[in-house]
Amino acid sequence: MTPDADLVSEHARSADLDPDRIRVVITLPTFRRPDHLVMTLDSLQAQGFGHDTAVVIMDNDAAGLEGAHAAADWLTGSRLKGIAIVAHQRGNCHAYNAGWETALAEFPKLTHIAVIDDDEIAGPDWLSGLMKTAEKTGADLVGGPQIPVFADKALDGWRKHPVFTPHYQVSGLVPILYSSGNVLISRPVLDIMPRPYLDPAFNFIGGGDSDFYRRAKARGFAFGWSAEAAVMETLPSRRAEFSWLNARSLRNGAISAILEKRQWPGIPGRARTLIKSLALLAAAPVRGVRLGLETGSAVIGLYHIQVAVGRLMAEFGLVNEQYRNPESN
């Protein structure tokens, strides 16, 4: 299925791109980070991919097009071939959907899609690590760690905060994934899952990836983790500020409640979610003290309370759209 031309348009492509040779496509959403986008692309090219790998860059700023212009310039001189597109509808779910749809439409022999974000740098074994874990475990979707790297090294202590901590430490099969910032997805998942892949309802709050994974798990797909397939996520100093950490923690709680209500619909399901939220709130002080002692930070220790409060706020429709104003994110 070709993406709707009114919603997705092509901005540039490598002159000698041969779609029939491509088996793996790296999709790279971008929004007003042209300089870091080039750094991300450079880190991909440094891995020495063969002619069976391409990149699709999705600029989600149809007005400014900084990412699209930077990608077009980069593609003219790169060994890694690809396409730069513009996703005209604002929102990260729209950007991801545009990239995945374009990859499927452009590359008929595609076997896998990988995802990296425009604030990340691929480690030397990034894609090979994801692919090896998929082959070894048979997992349909494989994730890897996003290692936080603060621009101000004095803030590295905040890497202990749960919002920055990888969900798993050891490679192998895992129950489920949570982030789309570092993931490999096999073709059968894309062929079977209904479209749009990521629900636009999550465009500005986040969680569209978690919702997608839950639905994929319900259809029987398996998940894996590759500890070797790391990306380094560049973090601005504001992400160590209490206001940002509080907003992200509350948002995490809200997303968990929203996803559970989708999983357990109706009045019984809502009651079940509310009871769980109240139970988590009751347990949060003890868990918080333990976390604060482990990390040496009272602010980090607040995380479990913030998550529980965020879940309760979601019961009343109070969800922070943290991605609505990207400059403050």
Short mmCIF file of C-alpha atoms in Angstrom, two decimals:
data_model
loop_
_atom_site.label_atom_id
_atom_site.label_comp_id
_atom_site.label_asym_id
_atom_site.label_seq_id
_atom_site.Cartn_x
_atom_site.Cartn_y
_atom_site.Cartn_z
CA MET A 1 0.00 0.00 0.00
CA THR A 2 1.50 3.35 -1.08
CA PRO A 3 1.23 6.16 1.51
CA ASP A 4 -1.33 8.89 0.78
CA ALA A 5 0.44 11.62 -1.22
CA ASP A 6 -1.44 14.30 0.73
CA LEU A 7 -0.01 12.98 3.99
CA VAL A 8 3.44 11.81 2.91
CA SER A 9 5.66 13.28 0.20
CA GLU A 10 9.10 12.36 -1.05
CA HIS A 11 11.74 15.05 -0.61
CA ALA A 12 14.89 13.34 -1.88
CA ARG A 13 16.42 9.96 -2.67
CA SER A 14 19.83 8.56 -3.51
CA ALA A 15 20.41 8.67 -7.25
CA ASP A 16 21.63 5.07 -7.47
CA LEU A 17 19.25 3.48 -4.98
CA ASP A 18 18.21 0.00 -6.18
CA PRO A 19 14.99 -0.97 -4.32
CA ASP A 20 15.18 -4.63 -5.38
CA ARG A 21 18.48 -5.12 -3.52
CA ILE A 22 17.22 -3.82 -0.18
CA ARG A 23 16.40 -6.29 2.60
CA VAL A 24 16.74 -4.10 5.73
CA VAL A 25 15.47 -0.54 6.06
CA ILE A 26 16.43 1.76 8.92
CA THR A 27 13.66 4.27 9.60
CA LEU A 28 14.74 7.52 11.23
CA PRO A 29 12.10 10.05 12.36
CA THR A 30 13.32 13.62 12.80
CA PHE A 31 11.92 16.91 14.07
CA ARG A 32 13.97 20.13 14.16
CA ARG A 33 17.30 18.46 14.96
CA PRO A 34 19.16 18.76 11.63
CA ASP A 35 22.65 18.83 13.15
CA HIS A 36 22.12 15.76 15.32
CA LEU A 37 20.30 14.04 12.47
CA VAL A 38 23.52 14.21 10.44
CA MET A 39 25.44 12.77 13.42
CA THR A 40 22.96 9.90 13.60
CA LEU A 41 23.28 9.25 9.88
CA ASP A 42 27.08 9.35 10.15
CA SER A 43 26.94 6.73 12.90
CA LEU A 44 24.90 4.48 10.61
CA GLN A 45 27.24 4.88 7.68
CA ALA A 46 30.23 4.09 9.92
CA GLN A 47 28.84 0.59 10.49
CA GLY A 48 29.70 -0.35 6.91
CA PHE A 49 26.36 -1.73 5.76
CA GLY A 50 26.22 -3.62 2.48
CA HIS A 51 24.05 -2.84 -0.53
CA ASP A 52 21.11 -4.65 1.08
CA THR A 53 20.52 -1.88 3.66
CA ALA A 54 18.87 1.51 3.17
CA VAL A 55 17.58 4.36 5.32
CA VAL A 56 14.26 6.20 5.25
CA ILE A 57 14.35 9.59 7.00
CA MET A 58 10.95 10.99 8.02
CA ASP A 59 10.85 14.75 8.64
CA ASN A 60 7.80 15.62 10.75
CA ASP A 61 8.17 19.38 10.35
CA ALA A 62 6.43 20.10 7.06
CA ALA A 63 6.74 23.86 7.61
CA GLY A 64 10.45 24.10 8.39
CA LEU A 65 11.88 21.03 6.58
CA GLU A 66 15.26 21.42 8.30
CA GLY A 67 15.59 17.67 8.66
CA ALA A 68 14.51 16.99 5.08
CA HIS A 69 17.05 19.46 3.70
CA ALA A 70 19.84 18.07 5.90
CA ALA A 71 18.95 14.51 4.88
CA ALA A 72 18.90 15.43 1.18
CA ASP A 73 22.37 16.97 1.42
CA TRP A 74 23.67 13.95 3.33
CA LEU A 75 22.28 11.44 0.86
CA THR A 76 24.05 13.08 -2.09
CA GLY A 77 27.46 12.02 -0.80
CA SER A 78 26.76 8.98 1.35
CA ARG A 79 27.56 5.31 0.79
CA LEU A 80 24.38 4.39 2.67
CA LYS A 81 21.49 4.91 0.27
CA GLY A 82 17.99 5.97 1.11
CA ILE A 83 14.97 8.24 0.83
CA ALA A 84 13.97 11.40 2.69
CA ILE A 85 10.23 11.92 3.09
CA VAL A 86 8.01 14.48 4.77
CA ALA A 87 5.22 13.31 7.10
CA HIS A 88 2.80 16.23 6.85
CA GLN A 89 0.66 15.34 9.89
CA ARG A 90 2.30 16.39 13.13
CA GLY A 91 2.91 13.73 15.75
CA ASN A 92 5.45 10.98 16.33
CA CYS A 93 2.98 8.20 15.50
CA HIS A 94 2.28 9.78 12.11
CA ALA A 95 6.03 10.00 11.45
CA TYR A 96 6.67 6.36 12.32
CA ASN A 97 3.68 5.18 10.29
CA ALA A 98 4.82 7.20 7.28
CA GLY A 99 8.30 5.68 7.42
CA TRP A 100 7.12 2.10 7.80
CA GLU A 101 4.52 2.45 5.04
CA THR A 102 7.11 3.99 2.72
CA ALA A 103 9.62 1.21 3.41
CA LEU A 104 7.05 -1.45 2.56
CA ALA A 105 5.91 0.35 -0.57
CA GLU A 106 9.39 1.12 -1.90
CA PHE A 107 11.30 -2.07 -1.11
CA PRO A 108 9.46 -5.23 -2.24
CA LYS A 109 12.03 -7.68 -0.81
CA LEU A 110 12.15 -6.08 2.64
CA THR A 111 12.63 -8.53 5.53
CA HIS A 112 13.17 -6.18 8.51
CA ILE A 113 12.68 -2.59 9.58
CA ALA A 114 14.96 -1.08 12.22
CA VAL A 115 14.28 2.17 14.08
CA ILE A 116 16.66 4.76 15.53
CA ASP A 117 15.77 8.31 16.62
CA ASP A 118 17.41 11.56 15.56
CA ASP A 119 18.84 12.21 19.05
CA GLU A 120 20.69 8.89 19.11
CA ILE A 121 24.06 7.59 17.93
CA ALA A 122 24.28 3.97 16.84
CA GLY A 123 26.88 1.87 18.61
CA PRO A 124 29.32 -0.09 16.40
CA ASP A 125 27.38 -3.35 16.76
CA TRP A 126 23.92 -1.84 16.73
CA LEU A 127 22.15 -3.37 13.74
CA SER A 128 24.25 -6.55 13.69
CA GLY A 129 23.40 -7.08 17.37
CA LEU A 130 19.68 -6.73 16.73
CA MET A 131 19.83 -9.08 13.74
CA LYS A 132 21.89 -11.72 15.56
CA THR A 133 19.49 -11.76 18.50
CA ALA A 134 16.51 -12.08 16.16
CA GLU A 135 18.17 -15.01 14.41
CA LYS A 136 19.27 -16.70 17.62
CA THR A 137 16.00 -16.35 19.55
CA GLY A 138 13.45 -16.35 16.73
CA ALA A 139 11.98 -13.14 18.15
CA ASP A 140 9.79 -11.11 15.80
CA LEU A 141 10.67 -7.82 17.50
CA VAL A 142 14.04 -7.11 19.12
CA GLY A 143 14.95 -4.09 21.22
CA GLY A 144 18.20 -2.78 22.61
CA PRO A 145 19.38 -0.31 25.26
CA GLN A 146 19.21 3.45 24.85
CA ILE A 147 22.17 4.69 26.87
CA PRO A 148 21.61 8.25 28.15
CA VAL A 149 24.45 10.70 27.50
CA PHE A 150 23.94 14.15 28.99
CA ALA A 151 25.44 17.08 27.12
CA ASP A 152 26.61 18.27 30.56
CA LYS A 153 28.69 15.42 32.01
CA ALA A 154 28.07 16.76 35.51
CA LEU A 155 24.51 15.45 35.18
CA ASP A 156 25.47 11.82 34.53
CA GLY A 157 24.25 10.82 38.00
CA TRP A 158 20.68 11.20 36.74
CA ARG A 159 21.23 8.19 34.50
CA LYS A 160 20.12 6.15 37.53
CA HIS A 161 16.60 7.52 37.22
CA PRO A 162 14.09 4.85 36.05
CA VAL A 163 13.02 6.97 33.08
CA PHE A 164 16.53 6.47 31.64
CA THR A 165 17.20 2.89 32.75
CA PRO A 166 17.03 0.04 30.17
CA HIS A 167 14.25 -2.42 30.93
CA TYR A 168 16.48 -5.48 30.52
CA GLN A 169 20.17 -6.25 31.06
CA VAL A 170 20.67 -9.65 29.40
CA SER A 171 20.20 -10.67 25.77
CA GLY A 172 17.49 -13.21 24.95
CA LEU A 173 13.74 -13.58 24.81
CA VAL A 174 11.77 -11.08 26.93
CA PRO A 175 8.06 -10.68 27.74
CA ILE A 176 7.58 -7.41 25.81
CA LEU A 177 9.29 -4.19 24.72
CA TYR A 178 8.48 -0.61 25.68
CA SER A 179 10.35 1.78 23.38
CA SER A 180 10.58 2.25 19.63
CA GLY A 181 13.78 4.28 19.80
CA ASN A 182 15.92 1.19 19.25
CA VAL A 183 14.10 -1.76 17.75
CA LEU A 184 14.12 -4.29 14.90
CA ILE A 185 10.78 -5.45 13.47
CA SER A 186 10.37 -8.43 11.15
CA ARG A 187 8.30 -8.32 7.98
CA PRO A 188 5.58 -10.72 9.23
CA VAL A 189 4.73 -8.26 12.02
CA LEU A 190 4.28 -5.47 9.49
CA ASP A 191 2.24 -7.66 7.17
CA ILE A 192 -0.17 -8.87 9.84
CA MET A 193 -0.62 -5.92 12.21
CA PRO A 194 -3.47 -3.58 11.23
CA ARG A 195 -2.72 -0.10 9.96
CA PRO A 196 -2.05 2.52 11.10
CA TYR A 197 0.60 0.68 13.06
CA LEU A 198 0.93 3.28 15.81
CA ASP A 199 -2.35 4.77 17.03
CA PRO A 200 -2.33 8.58 16.44
CA ALA A 201 -4.20 8.99 19.74
CA PHE A 202 -0.74 8.68 21.34
CA ASN A 203 0.90 11.30 19.10
CA PHE A 204 1.65 13.86 21.79
CA ILE A 205 1.60 11.84 25.01
CA GLY A 206 3.83 8.98 23.87
CA GLY A 207 3.01 5.33 24.38
CA GLY A 208 2.04 4.53 20.81
CA ASP A 209 4.94 2.09 20.68
CA SER A 210 3.89 0.35 23.91
CA ASP A 211 0.33 0.08 22.61
CA PHE A 212 1.65 -1.43 19.35
CA TYR A 213 3.73 -3.97 21.26
CA ARG A 214 0.79 -5.01 23.42
CA ARG A 215 -1.34 -5.60 20.36
CA ALA A 216 1.49 -7.50 18.67
CA LYS A 217 1.89 -9.70 21.73
CA ALA A 218 -1.83 -10.45 21.68
CA ARG A 219 -1.37 -11.75 18.13
CA GLY A 220 1.34 -14.13 19.26
CA PHE A 221 4.53 -12.33 18.21
CA ALA A 222 7.66 -12.90 20.29
CA PHE A 223 10.04 -10.29 21.71
CA GLY A 224 13.79 -10.27 22.23
CA TRP A 225 16.47 -8.07 23.78
CA SER A 226 19.99 -7.45 22.50
CA ALA A 227 22.19 -5.97 25.22
CA GLU A 228 24.95 -5.49 22.63
CA ALA A 229 22.81 -3.41 20.26
CA ALA A 230 23.15 -0.11 22.09
CA VAL A 231 22.42 3.40 20.94
CA MET A 232 23.63 6.49 22.79
CA GLU A 233 20.83 8.99 23.41
CA THR A 234 21.97 12.60 23.64
CA LEU A 235 20.09 14.38 26.43
CA PRO A 236 19.83 18.15 26.97
CA SER A 237 20.38 19.48 30.48
CA ARG A 238 16.67 20.23 30.96
CA ARG A 239 15.97 16.49 31.18
CA ALA A 240 17.72 16.49 34.54
CA GLU A 241 15.44 19.23 35.87
CA PHE A 242 12.74 18.26 38.36
CA SER A 243 9.95 19.69 36.18
CA TRP A 244 10.88 17.44 33.24
CA LEU A 245 11.46 14.34 35.36
CA ASN A 246 8.17 14.88 37.18
CA ALA A 247 6.26 15.36 33.93
CA ARG A 248 7.82 12.25 32.37
CA SER A 249 7.12 10.12 35.46
CA LEU A 250 3.49 11.27 35.66
CA ARG A 251 3.16 10.60 31.94
CA ASN A 252 4.56 7.08 32.33
CA GLY A 253 1.94 6.36 34.94
CA ALA A 254 -0.84 7.78 32.79
CA ILE A 255 0.20 5.72 29.77
CA SER A 256 0.25 2.51 31.81
CA ALA A 257 -3.31 3.18 33.00
CA ILE A 258 -4.51 4.04 29.48
CA LEU A 259 -3.02 0.85 28.06
CA GLU A 260 -4.58 -1.28 30.80
CA LYS A 261 -8.00 0.24 30.19
CA ARG A 262 -7.63 -0.67 26.52
CA GLN A 263 -6.64 -4.19 27.47
CA TRP A 264 -9.48 -4.53 29.98
CA PRO A 265 -12.42 -2.53 28.54
CA GLY A 266 -15.72 -1.81 30.21
CA ILE A 267 -16.67 -1.08 33.79
CA PRO A 268 -14.99 -4.20 35.26
CA GLY A 269 -11.78 -3.33 33.46
CA ARG A 270 -11.86 0.28 34.64
CA ALA A 271 -12.45 -0.89 38.20
CA ARG A 272 -9.53 -3.29 37.90
CA THR A 273 -7.26 -0.49 36.66
CA LEU A 274 -8.38 1.86 39.44
CA ILE A 275 -7.79 -0.78 42.13
CA LYS A 276 -4.31 -1.41 40.76
CA SER A 277 -3.57 2.33 40.73
CA LEU A 278 -4.64 2.67 44.37
CA ALA A 279 -2.57 -0.36 45.33
CA LEU A 280 0.50 1.09 43.61
CA LEU A 281 -0.06 4.41 45.39
CA ALA A 282 -0.25 2.63 48.75
CA ALA A 283 2.99 0.76 48.05
CA ALA A 284 4.77 3.75 46.52
CA PRO A 285 6.22 5.30 49.72
CA VAL A 286 8.03 2.11 50.71
CA ARG A 287 9.24 1.49 47.17
CA GLY A 288 10.29 5.12 46.92
CA VAL A 289 12.37 5.02 50.08
CA ARG A 290 14.10 1.88 48.82
CA LEU A 291 14.80 3.46 45.42
CA GLY A 292 16.04 6.67 47.02
CA LEU A 293 18.47 4.76 49.22
CA GLU A 294 19.70 2.65 46.29
CA THR A 295 20.35 5.69 44.09
CA GLY A 296 21.30 8.18 46.77
CA SER A 297 18.69 10.63 45.47
CA ALA A 298 15.45 11.72 47.12
CA VAL A 299 14.24 13.09 43.77
CA ILE A 300 14.69 9.73 42.08
CA GLY A 301 12.96 8.13 45.05
CA LEU A 302 9.79 10.04 44.16
CA TYR A 303 9.38 8.08 40.93
CA HIS A 304 6.99 5.38 42.17
CA ILE A 305 4.74 7.98 43.80
CA GLN A 306 4.72 10.06 40.62
CA VAL A 307 3.81 7.05 38.49
CA ALA A 308 0.94 6.13 40.82
CA VAL A 309 -0.34 9.71 40.84
CA GLY A 310 -0.08 9.82 37.04
CA ARG A 311 -2.22 6.69 36.82
CA LEU A 312 -4.90 8.26 39.00
CA MET A 313 -4.80 11.52 37.02
CA ALA A 314 -5.44 9.52 33.84
CA GLU A 315 -8.64 8.20 35.39
CA PHE A 316 -9.94 11.78 35.19
CA GLY A 317 -8.56 12.50 31.73
CA LEU A 318 -5.57 14.49 32.99
CA VAL A 319 -2.70 13.38 30.77
CA ASN A 320 0.34 15.53 30.07
CA GLU A 321 0.99 15.88 26.33
CA GLN A 322 4.74 16.11 26.78
CA TYR A 323 5.41 16.01 23.03
CA ARG A 324 2.98 18.82 22.19
CA ASN A 325 5.73 21.42 22.73
CA PRO A 326 8.94 19.71 21.56
CA GLU A 327 11.15 22.66 22.49
CA SER A 328 10.40 22.01 26.17
CA ASN A 329 10.91 18.26 25.87
#
